[in-house]
Amino acid sequence: VVAGEGQPEATAFYIHARLHKMSPRVGAAFHTHMPNATALSMVEGEPLVWAGQTALKFYGRVAVDEDYNGLALDEREGDRIAAVLGDKDILFMRNHGVMVCAPNIAEAWDDLYYLERAAEVQLKAMSTGRKLLPVSREIALQAARQMRKGDPESALMHLKSIRRVLDRQEPEYRD
């Protein structure tokens, strides 16, 4: 606990504390169980198919933790998760959820938002029962590079827009 009182939730502590210790490049790490991204962590094969434009934002940035071990209740599990992440930004944790890492809160939140949207669209496409049509590796690389340009500023503007909505609709969130 950096400020205030209380104890951090154990699994969050062991995942986040060890990740930040082992990966100093990570300024913010969001670990969630959002429904669409988590659903993709539960199906065989690569979680993202690289068939939708939003997914291409994450091309070359995704690692997959294939070894769900139950709750993270010790440093070993946190270290293992951090090692699987390696130099990637996005970690699909099989049968568990996702971890999104970035230099700051705005970029992590922005990536988490778009990751959930990409997962949602992919699941809708998969639900048709028809074959998904991934783009070529060359196009995926090009699109990923294009989407990374200017991302920190765009991410900050995106987060500020959500804060303005919260300020208007739910001002007590700051309490």
mmCIF file of C-alpha atoms in Angstrom, residues 15-135:
data_model
loop_
_atom_site.group_PDB
_atom_site.id
_atom_site.type_symbol
_atom_site.label_atom_id
_atom_site.label_comp_id
_atom_site.label_asym_id
_atom_site.label_seq_id
_atom_site.Cartn_x
_atom_site.Cartn_y
_atom_site.Cartn_z
ATOM 1 C CA ILE A 15 0.762 -10.604 -10.334
ATOM 2 C CA HIS A 16 1.348 -6.842 -10.415
ATOM 3 C CA ALA A 17 4.203 -6.487 -7.937
ATOM 4 C CA ARG A 18 6.273 -9.169 -9.629
ATOM 5 C CA LEU A 19 5.467 -7.867 -13.106
ATOM 6 C CA HIS A 20 6.595 -4.348 -12.197
ATOM 7 C CA LYS A 21 9.734 -5.694 -10.517
ATOM 8 C CA MET A 22 10.690 -7.866 -13.484
ATOM 9 C CA SER A 23 9.594 -5.437 -16.220
ATOM 10 C CA PRO A 24 10.528 -1.857 -15.296
ATOM 11 C CA ARG A 25 9.397 -0.689 -18.766
ATOM 12 C CA VAL A 26 5.809 -1.306 -17.627
ATOM 13 C CA GLY A 27 4.397 1.821 -16.009
ATOM 14 C CA ALA A 28 0.813 0.541 -15.894
ATOM 15 C CA ALA A 29 -0.554 -2.996 -16.038
ATOM 16 C CA PHE A 30 -4.267 -3.710 -16.244
ATOM 17 C CA HIS A 31 -5.314 -7.289 -15.556
ATOM 18 C CA THR A 32 -8.972 -7.935 -16.271
ATOM 19 C CA HIS A 33 -11.538 -10.631 -16.908
ATOM 20 C CA MET A 34 -13.487 -8.649 -19.501
ATOM 21 C CA PRO A 35 -15.978 -10.999 -21.189
ATOM 22 C CA ASN A 36 -14.886 -10.922 -24.822
ATOM 23 C CA ALA A 37 -11.117 -11.014 -24.359
ATOM 24 C CA THR A 38 -11.507 -13.638 -21.632
ATOM 25 C CA ALA A 39 -13.661 -15.729 -23.963
ATOM 26 C CA LEU A 40 -10.828 -15.718 -26.500
ATOM 27 C CA SER A 41 -8.463 -16.931 -23.765
ATOM 28 C CA MET A 42 -10.708 -20.000 -23.431
ATOM 29 C CA VAL A 43 -10.689 -21.272 -27.020
ATOM 30 C CA GLU A 44 -8.032 -23.270 -28.804
ATOM 31 C CA GLY A 45 -5.581 -21.589 -31.141
ATOM 32 C CA GLU A 46 -4.250 -18.077 -31.176
ATOM 33 C CA PRO A 47 -6.633 -15.705 -29.414
ATOM 34 C CA LEU A 48 -6.622 -13.044 -32.147
ATOM 35 C CA VAL A 49 -6.991 -14.089 -35.776
ATOM 36 C CA TRP A 50 -5.736 -10.804 -37.356
ATOM 37 C CA ALA A 51 -8.849 -10.503 -39.478
ATOM 38 C CA GLY A 52 -10.225 -7.216 -38.137
ATOM 39 C CA GLN A 53 -8.640 -3.792 -38.321
ATOM 40 C CA THR A 54 -8.925 -3.138 -34.578
ATOM 41 C CA ALA A 55 -7.125 -6.401 -33.803
ATOM 42 C CA LEU A 56 -4.236 -5.345 -36.036
ATOM 43 C CA LYS A 57 -3.348 -2.665 -33.471
ATOM 44 C CA PHE A 58 -1.981 -5.566 -31.406
ATOM 45 C CA TYR A 59 -0.156 -7.476 -34.150
ATOM 46 C CA GLY A 60 3.298 -8.505 -32.909
ATOM 47 C CA ARG A 61 2.487 -7.360 -29.367
ATOM 48 C CA VAL A 62 0.695 -10.431 -27.973
ATOM 49 C CA ALA A 63 1.984 -13.246 -25.792
ATOM 50 C CA VAL A 64 -0.094 -16.200 -24.643
ATOM 51 C CA ASP A 65 0.268 -17.849 -21.239
ATOM 52 C CA GLU A 66 -0.720 -21.438 -21.959
ATOM 53 C CA ASP A 67 -0.349 -22.626 -18.350
ATOM 54 C CA TYR A 68 -3.225 -21.685 -16.101
ATOM 55 C CA ASN A 69 -2.160 -22.640 -12.564
ATOM 56 C CA GLY A 70 -5.087 -21.446 -10.487
ATOM 57 C CA LEU A 71 -4.812 -18.351 -8.312
ATOM 58 C CA ALA A 72 -1.532 -16.441 -8.233
ATOM 59 C CA LEU A 73 -0.740 -16.688 -4.526
ATOM 60 C CA ASP A 74 3.049 -16.540 -4.498
ATOM 61 C CA GLU A 75 5.998 -14.788 -6.121
ATOM 62 C CA ARG A 76 6.810 -17.785 -8.337
ATOM 63 C CA GLU A 77 3.502 -17.508 -10.188
ATOM 64 C CA GLY A 78 3.905 -13.739 -10.602
ATOM 65 C CA ASP A 79 7.450 -14.241 -11.886
ATOM 66 C CA ARG A 80 6.274 -16.929 -14.295
ATOM 67 C CA ILE A 81 3.538 -14.678 -15.685
ATOM 68 C CA ALA A 82 6.001 -11.785 -16.101
ATOM 69 C CA ALA A 83 8.457 -14.090 -17.902
ATOM 70 C CA VAL A 84 5.742 -15.243 -20.328
ATOM 71 C CA LEU A 85 4.886 -11.597 -21.088
ATOM 72 C CA GLY A 86 8.531 -10.954 -21.974
ATOM 73 C CA ASP A 87 8.857 -7.938 -24.252
ATOM 74 C CA LYS A 88 5.195 -8.013 -25.343
ATOM 75 C CA ASP A 89 2.453 -5.629 -24.182
ATOM 76 C CA ILE A 90 -0.599 -7.898 -24.234
ATOM 77 C CA LEU A 91 -0.871 -11.211 -22.406
ATOM 78 C CA PHE A 92 -3.745 -13.588 -22.981
ATOM 79 C CA MET A 93 -3.847 -15.804 -19.909
ATOM 80 C CA ARG A 94 -5.453 -19.137 -20.840
ATOM 81 C CA ASN A 95 -8.667 -19.865 -18.963
ATOM 82 C CA HIS A 96 -8.217 -16.663 -16.968
ATOM 83 C CA GLY A 97 -8.245 -13.245 -18.636
ATOM 84 C CA VAL A 98 -5.854 -10.694 -20.100
ATOM 85 C CA MET A 99 -3.067 -8.385 -18.990
ATOM 86 C CA VAL A 100 -2.417 -5.138 -20.872
ATOM 87 C CA CYS A 101 0.848 -3.324 -20.177
ATOM 88 C CA ALA A 102 2.004 0.124 -21.250
ATOM 89 C CA PRO A 103 4.304 2.948 -20.177
ATOM 90 C CA ASN A 104 1.400 4.840 -18.596
ATOM 91 C CA ILE A 105 -2.240 4.584 -17.533
ATOM 92 C CA ALA A 106 -3.641 6.323 -20.615
ATOM 93 C CA GLU A 107 -1.966 3.934 -23.061
ATOM 94 C CA ALA A 108 -2.831 0.860 -20.985
ATOM 95 C CA TRP A 109 -6.472 1.925 -20.744
ATOM 96 C CA ASP A 110 -6.649 2.717 -24.456
ATOM 97 C CA ASP A 111 -5.175 -0.663 -25.369
ATOM 98 C CA LEU A 112 -7.524 -2.457 -22.979
ATOM 99 C CA TYR A 113 -10.520 -0.662 -24.482
ATOM 100 C CA TYR A 114 -9.543 -1.564 -28.062
ATOM 101 C CA LEU A 115 -8.530 -5.111 -27.145
ATOM 102 C CA GLU A 116 -12.010 -5.769 -25.768
ATOM 103 C CA ARG A 117 -13.574 -4.231 -28.913
ATOM 104 C CA ALA A 118 -11.354 -6.384 -31.168
ATOM 105 C CA ALA A 119 -12.300 -9.486 -29.187
ATOM 106 C CA GLU A 120 -16.000 -8.592 -29.382
ATOM 107 C CA VAL A 121 -15.932 -8.188 -33.160
ATOM 108 C CA GLN A 122 -13.949 -11.394 -33.638
ATOM 109 C CA LEU A 123 -16.380 -13.380 -31.486
ATOM 110 C CA LYS A 124 -19.311 -12.009 -33.491
ATOM 111 C CA ALA A 125 -17.606 -13.028 -36.721
ATOM 112 C CA MET A 126 -16.785 -16.463 -35.285
ATOM 113 C CA SER A 127 -20.414 -16.933 -34.238
ATOM 114 C CA THR A 128 -21.487 -16.966 -37.899
ATOM 115 C CA GLY A 129 -19.747 -20.315 -38.309
ATOM 116 C CA ARG A 130 -18.075 -19.030 -41.445
ATOM 117 C CA LYS A 131 -14.309 -19.021 -41.944
ATOM 118 C CA LEU A 132 -12.513 -15.865 -40.787
ATOM 119 C CA LEU A 133 -10.360 -14.149 -43.414
ATOM 120 C CA PRO A 134 -7.088 -12.956 -41.870
ATOM 121 C CA VAL A 135 -5.088 -10.280 -43.649
#
